[in-house]
Every structure is written in structure tokens, then in C-alpha cells.
Short mmCIF file of C-alpha atoms and ligand atoms in Angstrom, two decimals:
data_model
loop_
_atom_site.label_atom_id
_atom_site.label_comp_id
_atom_site.label_asym_id
_atom_site.label_seq_id
_atom_site.Cartn_x
_atom_site.Cartn_y
_atom_site.Cartn_z
CA MET A 73 -265.42 -37.33 -144.07
CA PRO A 74 -262.68 -36.18 -141.73
CA ARG A 75 -263.69 -34.26 -138.63
CA PRO A 76 -264.60 -30.78 -139.91
CA ILE A 77 -261.99 -28.78 -137.99
CA SER A 78 -259.11 -27.19 -139.92
CA ALA A 79 -256.77 -24.23 -139.87
CA THR A 80 -255.90 -22.06 -142.84
CA VAL A 81 -252.74 -20.00 -143.22
CA HIS A 82 -253.38 -16.87 -145.28
CA THR A 83 -250.38 -16.30 -147.52
CA ALA A 84 -251.60 -12.87 -148.66
CA ALA A 85 -252.05 -11.74 -145.05
CA LEU A 86 -248.45 -12.70 -144.24
CA ALA A 87 -247.23 -10.69 -147.23
CA ASN A 88 -249.46 -7.77 -146.23
CA ASN A 89 -248.13 -7.84 -142.67
CA LEU A 90 -244.55 -7.86 -143.87
CA ALA A 91 -245.42 -4.79 -145.97
CA VAL A 92 -246.82 -3.16 -142.79
CA VAL A 93 -243.45 -3.81 -141.13
CA ARG A 94 -241.67 -2.18 -144.07
CA ARG A 95 -243.89 0.89 -143.84
CA ALA A 96 -243.37 1.13 -140.08
CA ALA A 97 -239.58 0.79 -140.34
CA PRO A 98 -238.75 1.99 -143.85
CA ARG A 99 -235.02 2.38 -143.30
CA SER A 100 -234.45 -0.95 -141.56
CA LYS A 101 -233.88 -4.43 -142.85
CA VAL A 102 -236.19 -7.12 -141.53
CA TRP A 103 -235.50 -10.35 -139.72
CA ALA A 104 -238.85 -12.13 -140.07
CA ILE A 105 -239.11 -14.22 -136.91
CA VAL A 106 -240.34 -17.74 -137.69
CA LYS A 107 -239.39 -19.57 -134.50
CA ALA A 108 -241.76 -22.18 -133.07
CA ASN A 109 -242.54 -23.45 -136.56
CA ALA A 110 -243.49 -19.95 -137.71
CA TYR A 111 -245.62 -19.32 -134.61
CA GLY A 112 -247.53 -22.51 -135.26
CA HIS A 113 -248.28 -21.77 -138.91
CA GLY A 114 -245.72 -24.24 -140.27
CA LEU A 115 -242.45 -23.04 -141.71
CA ALA A 116 -243.16 -24.33 -145.21
CA ARG A 117 -246.65 -22.78 -145.22
CA ALA A 118 -245.46 -19.40 -143.93
CA PHE A 119 -242.39 -19.17 -146.15
CA PRO A 120 -244.12 -18.15 -149.43
CA GLY A 121 -245.88 -15.21 -147.73
CA LEU A 122 -242.71 -13.97 -146.04
CA ARG A 123 -240.07 -14.55 -148.68
CA ALA A 124 -239.77 -10.80 -149.42
CA THR A 125 -238.00 -10.43 -146.05
CA ASP A 126 -234.27 -9.74 -145.74
CA GLY A 127 -233.64 -12.62 -143.37
CA PHE A 128 -235.32 -15.15 -141.12
CA GLY A 129 -234.80 -15.53 -137.38
CA LEU A 130 -235.52 -18.79 -135.55
CA LEU A 131 -234.22 -21.06 -132.82
CA ASP A 132 -233.78 -24.63 -133.96
CA LEU A 133 -231.03 -25.90 -136.20
CA ASP A 134 -233.45 -28.23 -137.96
CA GLU A 135 -235.81 -25.34 -138.69
CA ALA A 136 -232.86 -23.49 -140.23
CA VAL A 137 -231.99 -26.52 -142.35
CA ARG A 138 -235.62 -26.83 -143.46
CA LEU A 139 -235.58 -23.20 -144.53
CA ARG A 140 -232.50 -23.84 -146.67
CA GLU A 141 -234.25 -26.87 -148.15
CA LEU A 142 -237.22 -24.65 -149.04
CA GLY A 143 -234.79 -22.69 -151.18
CA TRP A 144 -233.98 -19.75 -148.90
CA ALA A 145 -230.40 -18.68 -149.65
CA GLY A 146 -230.46 -15.43 -147.66
CA PRO A 147 -229.54 -14.73 -144.04
CA ILE A 148 -230.80 -16.98 -141.25
CA LEU A 149 -230.25 -15.95 -137.63
CA LEU A 150 -230.29 -18.39 -134.72
CA LEU A 151 -231.84 -16.26 -131.97
CA GLU A 152 -230.38 -18.24 -129.08
CA GLY A 153 -227.19 -19.00 -130.94
CA PHE A 154 -225.83 -22.53 -130.64
CA PHE A 155 -225.47 -24.83 -127.70
CA LYS A 156 -222.66 -27.30 -128.37
CA PRO A 157 -219.47 -27.22 -130.46
CA VAL A 158 -220.97 -29.82 -132.82
CA ASP A 159 -223.75 -27.34 -133.69
CA LEU A 160 -221.14 -25.13 -135.36
CA GLU A 161 -220.62 -27.74 -138.07
CA ILE A 162 -224.23 -27.28 -139.19
CA VAL A 163 -224.04 -23.51 -138.67
CA ASP A 164 -221.03 -23.49 -140.99
CA ARG A 165 -222.42 -25.91 -143.56
CA TYR A 166 -225.70 -23.98 -143.92
CA SER A 167 -224.13 -20.55 -143.56
CA LEU A 168 -226.21 -19.47 -140.56
CA SER A 169 -225.71 -16.37 -138.41
CA VAL A 170 -225.72 -16.85 -134.67
CA THR A 171 -226.51 -14.85 -131.58
CA VAL A 172 -223.61 -14.87 -129.14
CA HIS A 173 -224.59 -14.08 -125.58
CA CYS A 174 -221.83 -15.58 -123.39
CA ASP A 175 -218.13 -16.39 -123.25
CA ASP A 176 -218.78 -20.13 -123.51
CA GLN A 177 -220.05 -19.53 -127.03
CA LEU A 178 -217.07 -17.34 -127.91
CA ARG A 179 -214.74 -20.08 -126.69
CA MET A 180 -216.51 -22.65 -128.86
CA ILE A 181 -216.14 -20.39 -131.90
CA GLU A 182 -212.46 -19.74 -131.16
CA THR A 183 -211.69 -23.44 -131.20
CA ALA A 184 -213.97 -24.43 -134.11
CA ARG A 185 -212.76 -25.12 -137.61
CA LEU A 186 -215.03 -23.19 -139.92
CA SER A 187 -214.92 -22.89 -143.68
CA ARG A 188 -216.07 -19.26 -143.72
CA PRO A 189 -216.33 -16.31 -141.34
CA LEU A 190 -219.24 -16.60 -138.95
CA ASN A 191 -221.57 -13.59 -138.69
CA VAL A 192 -222.68 -12.97 -135.12
CA GLN A 193 -225.21 -10.84 -133.30
CA LEU A 194 -223.54 -9.99 -130.02
CA LYS A 195 -226.26 -9.79 -127.41
CA MET A 196 -226.36 -7.22 -124.66
CA ASN A 197 -228.47 -7.76 -121.56
CA THR A 198 -230.05 -4.36 -121.02
CA GLY A 199 -232.56 -5.43 -118.38
CA MET A 200 -234.44 -8.49 -119.59
CA ASN A 201 -231.95 -10.56 -117.60
CA ARG A 202 -232.25 -13.74 -119.62
CA LEU A 203 -229.29 -13.77 -122.00
CA GLY A 204 -226.47 -11.43 -122.92
CA TYR A 205 -223.52 -9.42 -121.66
CA THR A 206 -224.15 -6.55 -119.29
CA PRO A 207 -223.42 -3.08 -120.69
CA GLU A 208 -220.31 -2.96 -118.50
CA ARG A 209 -218.87 -6.17 -119.98
CA TYR A 210 -220.06 -5.60 -123.53
CA ARG A 211 -217.04 -3.82 -124.94
CA THR A 212 -214.67 -6.52 -123.68
CA ALA A 213 -216.81 -9.19 -125.32
CA TRP A 214 -216.97 -7.18 -128.52
CA GLU A 215 -213.16 -6.75 -128.56
CA ARG A 216 -212.71 -10.45 -128.03
CA ALA A 217 -215.15 -11.26 -130.86
CA ARG A 218 -213.50 -8.74 -133.12
CA HIS A 219 -210.13 -10.42 -132.64
CA THR A 220 -211.53 -13.88 -133.31
CA PRO A 221 -210.49 -14.79 -136.86
CA ALA A 222 -213.48 -17.13 -137.29
CA ILE A 223 -215.90 -14.25 -136.74
CA GLY A 224 -216.96 -12.02 -139.63
CA GLN A 225 -219.55 -9.30 -139.09
CA ILE A 226 -220.64 -8.39 -135.58
CA VAL A 227 -224.12 -6.90 -135.19
CA LEU A 228 -224.99 -5.27 -131.86
CA MET A 229 -228.18 -6.68 -130.39
CA THR A 230 -230.51 -6.46 -127.44
CA HIS A 231 -234.09 -7.49 -126.67
CA PHE A 232 -236.87 -5.54 -124.91
CA SER A 233 -238.96 -6.76 -122.01
CA ASP A 234 -241.64 -4.04 -122.01
CA ALA A 235 -241.91 -2.59 -125.51
CA ASP A 236 -245.65 -3.34 -125.40
CA GLY A 237 -246.28 -1.99 -121.91
CA ALA A 238 -246.21 0.96 -119.60
CA ARG A 239 -242.53 0.67 -118.69
CA GLY A 240 -241.53 1.05 -122.35
CA VAL A 241 -238.02 0.86 -123.79
CA GLN A 242 -236.29 4.00 -122.59
CA HIS A 243 -234.37 2.43 -119.71
CA GLN A 244 -233.11 -0.40 -121.94
CA LEU A 245 -232.31 1.93 -124.81
CA ALA A 246 -230.20 4.04 -122.45
CA ALA A 247 -228.38 0.94 -121.19
CA PHE A 248 -227.76 -0.16 -124.76
CA GLU A 249 -226.34 3.22 -125.75
CA ARG A 250 -224.06 3.07 -122.71
CA GLY A 251 -222.77 -0.41 -123.49
CA ALA A 252 -222.43 0.18 -127.24
CA ASP A 253 -220.93 3.65 -126.93
CA GLY A 254 -218.23 4.13 -129.51
CA ILE A 255 -218.65 0.69 -131.05
CA ALA A 256 -219.24 0.73 -134.78
CA GLY A 257 -221.52 -1.78 -136.45
CA ALA A 258 -225.12 -2.45 -137.32
CA ARG A 259 -227.69 -2.67 -134.54
CA THR A 260 -230.83 -4.74 -134.01
CA LEU A 261 -233.20 -4.12 -131.10
CA ALA A 262 -236.87 -4.02 -132.08
CA ASN A 263 -239.40 -6.82 -131.70
CA SER A 264 -242.96 -6.30 -133.02
CA ALA A 265 -244.00 -3.95 -130.23
CA ALA A 266 -240.94 -1.76 -130.71
CA THR A 267 -241.34 -1.90 -134.49
CA LEU A 268 -244.90 -0.59 -134.14
CA TRP A 269 -244.61 1.77 -131.21
CA HIS A 270 -240.97 2.82 -130.68
CA PRO A 271 -239.44 4.11 -133.93
CA ALA A 272 -236.31 5.28 -132.10
CA THR A 273 -235.35 1.61 -131.67
CA HIS A 274 -235.50 0.60 -135.34
CA PHE A 275 -231.82 1.05 -136.30
CA ASP A 276 -230.46 -1.34 -138.97
CA TRP A 277 -232.59 -4.47 -138.52
CA VAL A 278 -235.98 -4.96 -136.88
CA ARG A 279 -237.06 -8.39 -135.63
CA PRO A 280 -240.86 -8.64 -135.86
CA GLY A 281 -242.57 -11.87 -134.97
CA VAL A 282 -246.17 -11.81 -133.84
CA MET A 283 -247.17 -8.83 -135.97
CA LEU A 284 -246.32 -10.81 -139.11
CA TYR A 285 -249.10 -13.16 -138.08
CA GLY A 286 -251.55 -10.36 -137.36
CA GLY A 287 -251.30 -10.78 -133.60
CA SER A 288 -251.13 -7.91 -131.15
CA PRO A 289 -247.78 -7.62 -129.32
CA SER A 290 -249.62 -6.35 -126.25
CA GLY A 291 -252.23 -9.08 -126.42
CA VAL A 292 -254.94 -6.43 -126.83
CA ALA A 293 -256.70 -6.60 -130.19
CA ALA A 294 -257.67 -2.91 -130.10
CA ASP A 295 -253.99 -1.90 -129.94
CA ILE A 296 -253.46 -2.98 -133.56
CA ALA A 297 -256.92 -2.10 -134.88
CA THR A 298 -255.64 0.68 -137.15
CA SER A 299 -252.27 -0.87 -137.99
CA GLY A 300 -253.33 -2.55 -141.24
CA LEU A 301 -252.27 -5.96 -139.90
CA GLU A 302 -254.41 -8.92 -140.97
CA PRO A 303 -254.84 -12.27 -139.22
CA SER A 304 -252.72 -14.88 -140.96
CA MET A 305 -254.54 -17.86 -139.48
CA THR A 306 -258.16 -18.95 -139.36
CA LEU A 307 -259.20 -21.82 -137.11
CA ALA A 308 -262.52 -23.11 -138.41
CA SER A 309 -264.90 -25.94 -137.74
CA GLU A 310 -268.59 -26.75 -138.05
CA ILE A 311 -271.64 -27.29 -135.94
CA ILE A 312 -272.12 -31.04 -135.53
CA GLY A 313 -275.16 -30.99 -133.23
CA VAL A 314 -277.96 -28.71 -132.05
CA GLN A 315 -279.57 -28.62 -128.61
CA ASN A 316 -282.68 -26.77 -127.50
CA LEU A 317 -282.36 -25.99 -123.82
CA ALA A 318 -285.31 -25.11 -121.58
CA ALA A 319 -284.89 -22.61 -118.77
CA GLY A 320 -282.86 -24.30 -116.04
CA ASP A 321 -281.08 -26.79 -118.37
CA THR A 322 -277.30 -26.84 -118.36
CA VAL A 323 -274.64 -27.73 -120.91
CA GLY A 324 -271.30 -29.47 -120.66
CA TYR A 325 -269.01 -30.67 -117.88
CA GLY A 326 -269.56 -29.12 -114.51
CA SER A 327 -272.86 -27.60 -115.68
CA ARG A 328 -271.08 -24.30 -115.99
CA PHE A 329 -273.84 -22.72 -118.06
CA THR A 330 -277.48 -22.69 -117.05
CA ALA A 331 -280.10 -21.42 -119.49
CA GLU A 332 -282.15 -18.58 -118.00
CA ARG A 333 -284.71 -18.90 -120.80
CA PRO A 334 -285.14 -21.35 -123.68
CA VAL A 335 -282.02 -21.19 -125.85
CA ARG A 336 -280.76 -22.94 -129.00
CA LEU A 337 -277.17 -24.11 -128.82
CA GLY A 338 -274.79 -25.46 -131.44
CA ILE A 339 -272.18 -28.06 -130.59
CA VAL A 340 -268.88 -27.34 -132.36
CA ALA A 341 -266.24 -29.90 -133.29
CA CYS A 342 -263.37 -28.15 -131.50
CA GLY A 343 -261.99 -28.55 -128.02
CA TYR A 344 -258.86 -28.12 -125.99
CA ALA A 345 -257.26 -31.13 -127.67
CA ASP A 346 -257.36 -29.05 -130.87
CA GLY A 347 -255.57 -26.14 -129.21
CA TYR A 348 -258.63 -24.10 -128.23
CA PRO A 349 -257.98 -22.73 -124.72
CA ARG A 350 -259.75 -24.67 -122.00
CA HIS A 351 -259.90 -21.50 -119.92
CA ALA A 352 -262.20 -19.76 -122.43
CA PRO A 353 -265.22 -18.84 -120.30
CA THR A 354 -268.88 -18.48 -121.29
CA GLY A 355 -269.04 -15.38 -123.45
CA THR A 356 -265.84 -15.89 -125.41
CA PRO A 357 -266.44 -14.52 -128.92
CA ILE A 358 -266.90 -17.03 -131.75
CA ALA A 359 -268.52 -16.65 -135.19
CA VAL A 360 -271.17 -18.86 -136.81
CA ASN A 361 -271.86 -18.31 -140.51
CA GLY A 362 -269.78 -15.15 -140.16
CA ILE A 363 -271.94 -13.76 -137.34
CA ARG A 364 -270.30 -13.15 -134.00
CA THR A 365 -271.86 -14.85 -131.01
CA ARG A 366 -270.52 -16.44 -127.80
CA THR A 367 -269.39 -19.74 -126.39
CA VAL A 368 -271.34 -21.20 -123.48
CA GLY A 369 -270.23 -23.61 -120.78
CA ARG A 370 -266.92 -25.35 -120.31
CA VAL A 371 -264.59 -26.22 -123.18
CA SER A 372 -264.32 -30.03 -123.44
CA MET A 373 -261.52 -32.01 -125.04
CA ASP A 374 -263.28 -32.26 -128.40
CA MET A 375 -266.30 -29.93 -128.31
CA ILE A 376 -267.63 -26.57 -127.26
CA ALA A 377 -271.15 -25.17 -127.23
CA VAL A 378 -272.15 -21.94 -128.91
CA ASP A 379 -275.19 -19.71 -128.45
CA LEU A 380 -277.26 -19.69 -131.67
CA SER A 381 -279.84 -17.11 -130.48
CA THR A 382 -278.52 -14.56 -132.95
CA VAL A 383 -277.99 -17.08 -135.76
CA PRO A 384 -281.39 -18.78 -136.06
CA ASP A 385 -280.67 -20.27 -139.49
CA ALA A 386 -277.54 -22.11 -138.39
CA GLY A 387 -277.85 -25.87 -137.99
CA VAL A 388 -275.64 -28.92 -138.39
CA GLY A 389 -272.96 -28.15 -140.94
CA ALA A 390 -272.93 -24.38 -140.30
CA ASP A 391 -269.51 -22.76 -140.49
CA VAL A 392 -267.80 -21.86 -137.25
CA GLU A 393 -264.82 -19.54 -136.91
CA LEU A 394 -262.90 -20.03 -133.66
CA TRP A 395 -260.52 -17.24 -134.67
CA GLY A 396 -259.72 -15.46 -137.90
CA PRO A 397 -261.06 -12.39 -139.70
CA ASN A 398 -264.29 -12.08 -137.66
CA VAL A 399 -262.94 -13.04 -134.24
CA SER A 400 -259.40 -11.96 -133.50
CA ILE A 401 -257.14 -14.53 -131.88
CA ASP A 402 -256.27 -11.85 -129.32
CA GLU A 403 -259.89 -11.57 -128.19
CA VAL A 404 -260.09 -15.31 -127.60
CA ALA A 405 -256.74 -15.19 -125.84
CA GLN A 406 -257.71 -12.26 -123.64
CA ALA A 407 -260.93 -13.96 -122.58
CA SER A 408 -258.83 -17.00 -121.67
CA ASP A 409 -256.16 -15.09 -119.77
CA THR A 410 -253.40 -15.74 -122.28
CA ILE A 411 -251.97 -14.12 -125.43
CA GLY A 412 -252.47 -14.74 -129.12
CA TYR A 413 -248.86 -15.93 -129.38
CA GLU A 414 -249.65 -18.95 -127.24
CA LEU A 415 -252.80 -19.90 -129.11
CA MET A 416 -251.08 -19.71 -132.51
CA CYS A 417 -248.24 -21.89 -131.33
CA ALA A 418 -250.56 -24.40 -129.68
CA VAL A 419 -252.78 -25.49 -132.57
CA ALA A 420 -252.72 -29.25 -132.06
CA PRO A 421 -251.08 -31.69 -134.47
CA ARG A 422 -254.46 -33.35 -135.08
CA VAL A 423 -255.76 -30.17 -136.77
CA PRO A 424 -255.03 -30.23 -140.50
CA ILE A 425 -253.48 -26.96 -141.66
CA ARG A 426 -253.33 -25.74 -145.23
CA ALA A 427 -252.20 -22.51 -146.83
CA ASP A 428 -254.32 -20.48 -149.24
C1 PLP B 208 -239.33 -13.95 -130.49
C2 PLP B 208 -238.31 -12.91 -130.68
C3 PLP B 208 -238.62 -11.75 -131.42
C4 PLP B 208 -240.00 -11.47 -131.96
O1 PLP B 208 -240.86 -11.11 -130.93
P1 PLP B 208 -242.37 -10.63 -131.22
O2 PLP B 208 -242.85 -10.10 -129.94
O3 PLP B 208 -243.12 -11.86 -131.64
O4 PLP B 208 -242.27 -9.64 -132.29
C5 PLP B 208 -237.59 -10.85 -131.63
N1 PLP B 208 -236.35 -11.05 -131.14
C6 PLP B 208 -236.03 -12.13 -130.41
C7 PLP B 208 -234.66 -12.29 -129.87
C8 PLP B 208 -236.99 -13.08 -130.14
O5 PLP B 208 -236.68 -14.16 -129.42
#
């Protein structure tokens, strides 16, 4: 038998979550964001659940090529654009759309030999201050792109830093309107948080990522409790050992948990080398035989301990859900001082993943 840990990608949940996006932004087209190997789900495994999208957005040229090889003939957007002139050969061959965020990229396009017009998303920096033209320089860049024969459609784009938080989007939306004033063309602004919580940003294309996977854009599970989103990944394992601790006994490295009274613990085949966060403290939610309980002690490389007080029937071989329908990935992330995004992306290569 292989080690009992595995992850499952829920195809129906992906399709459901895409339908939630459609309901939230009924007049917009959808770039389904599948960067980072579809947020750790695997591009090929996520593709069937998301194929009703209008386009896919990602970062790596080889991910784009893999998507074409899976049979996707529709739009593909490279969210960071391209990096070297040689990239444009692949962009051209596979008919990809690119983000353009600086003059170096425009220069590369101007001197490239392309077989068809290149569709670009011209990126405005409205306050994130990573990539893009400032509102003041945007029109000049747009004029230059418009007069570049190799460029076809130009979509106006920006990206929000605080769509999930207190600062919101208003300041960036105002900057965008200023920079794009009087410029015709489709617009794309909204990530998941803006798709869910800022309808005024939807425009022509929304760009949801984490919500497609049932993750909360704010990192707080309760924020999406009534959204209809479903977790698209379950990380599961089994109990491989049982320990009965007396009062005063400890478990795991550093003796981080001391039993106050006799307690029955299960040892789970899952550790930080599987992608479970090492920072998960005692009390992190986990489910055994579908019943929620808590982890105890420090997460080791290959194992964690779980409190079986509330699951007296569970022994070796009992089912354990690290995250999934009973324990949201955001709860585990929050307990561990990170976000669901990171946990999804960090499932380790040694964990077998299948789609259902
Ligand atoms: C990752 C990304 C998104 C999706 O973000 P989520 O918060 O996962 O919805 C949208 N647009 C761009 C440019 C991105 O890089």
C-alpha cells in the first residue's frame, strides 16, 4: 500500500464556482486564473471543471502551451506578459494574449516578426506599484501601442491591492478612470475579491482566481460562507497509530502539547513535507471520520497528532480530512498565519492528486 495521504480535485466544485462567478458578474466575460499550476490543483485536473470559461489567465509559457495541448482553443492571457523577444515566437505560435506593462515590452513587440496581430492587455499601475504605467503615462503608452502594427486589440487593465480589505478599491478605481479617460476599449480590473464585493469594477472581463477554488480572497472563511462557493480540493489521509496519554504526557517534537487529563490521540500520516503548514498550532481544526476535532502538538515532517476525545470509535485506518468540505482550507491557513492561496499552491509533489 502507498502511504495513505492523497489530494482530490473536485471537478464539480470548480464548475460550481465558475457558475458563482457568472452570477456575481453576469455581464462580464471571465478570465479563469490558473497560474501556479491552477493554484496547485494541476492544470490538466482543473481544466475539465473550468472549460466553460471565456479565457484562461496564467503566467508561464509552458503552462499556456500545456493548455493548448489539452485542447483549449480560446483566449489565453499571460498575466505578466513576456520577458524576452524569443518568448514572442511562442506567444505568436500559440496565439496567446499578453499583458504589456512597460516600454521594454512595447519595443520588443515593435521589432518582432509576428504572423498575426497580438492582443494585449495594457496595464495601468493605479497604486499596487508592482507593474504598469502610471495614470499620467498611460495615454502615451496606449497611443504607442495603438500605432504598433503588430498589436491587435488593446484591453485596459489594472490590478487591485486591497479589494478584500478595509482600504477597498475606490482610490484605484479613481486613478484608473483618470488614466483611461477618453480611451475606448474593453476593461479588466477585478480579481476574486472585487468580483465578489465590488460590482462597480466588473466591466468587460473579470479575473477570478482563488474563488474558483473555493478559497476566500480575504483569507477569512466566514467572508465567503454565503457565497455558494465550494472547496475544490480535499487533502485527506488516515490515522496510522493511536496513543493513550496519561495526564502529564506530551506528544511530538518540543513537547509542545501536554495532556492535562488522560487523552486518546491519533497519529496522522501528514506533515509539513506534504504541504501541511508547520506553523499550525495545537487547536487547528481537522476532521476524523467527518467529525471536526483539533490537532495537538507540533507538526512534524511526516506526521501530526489529533485529539480523538470526540471520536472514540476512530482507530488505525480512520479517515482524516486535513482540509476540504468539513474543514475549510482558510481555517487551517488562518490558524497558521497564512492564507488558503499558499496552502493550495504548496501541496507537495509527493502527495498523489487525482480529480473526481
Ligand atoms: C492572480 C491574479 C488574479 C487572481 O487573483 P485572486 O485573488 O486569486 O482572484 C487576477 N489578476 C491578476 C493580474 C493576477 O495576477
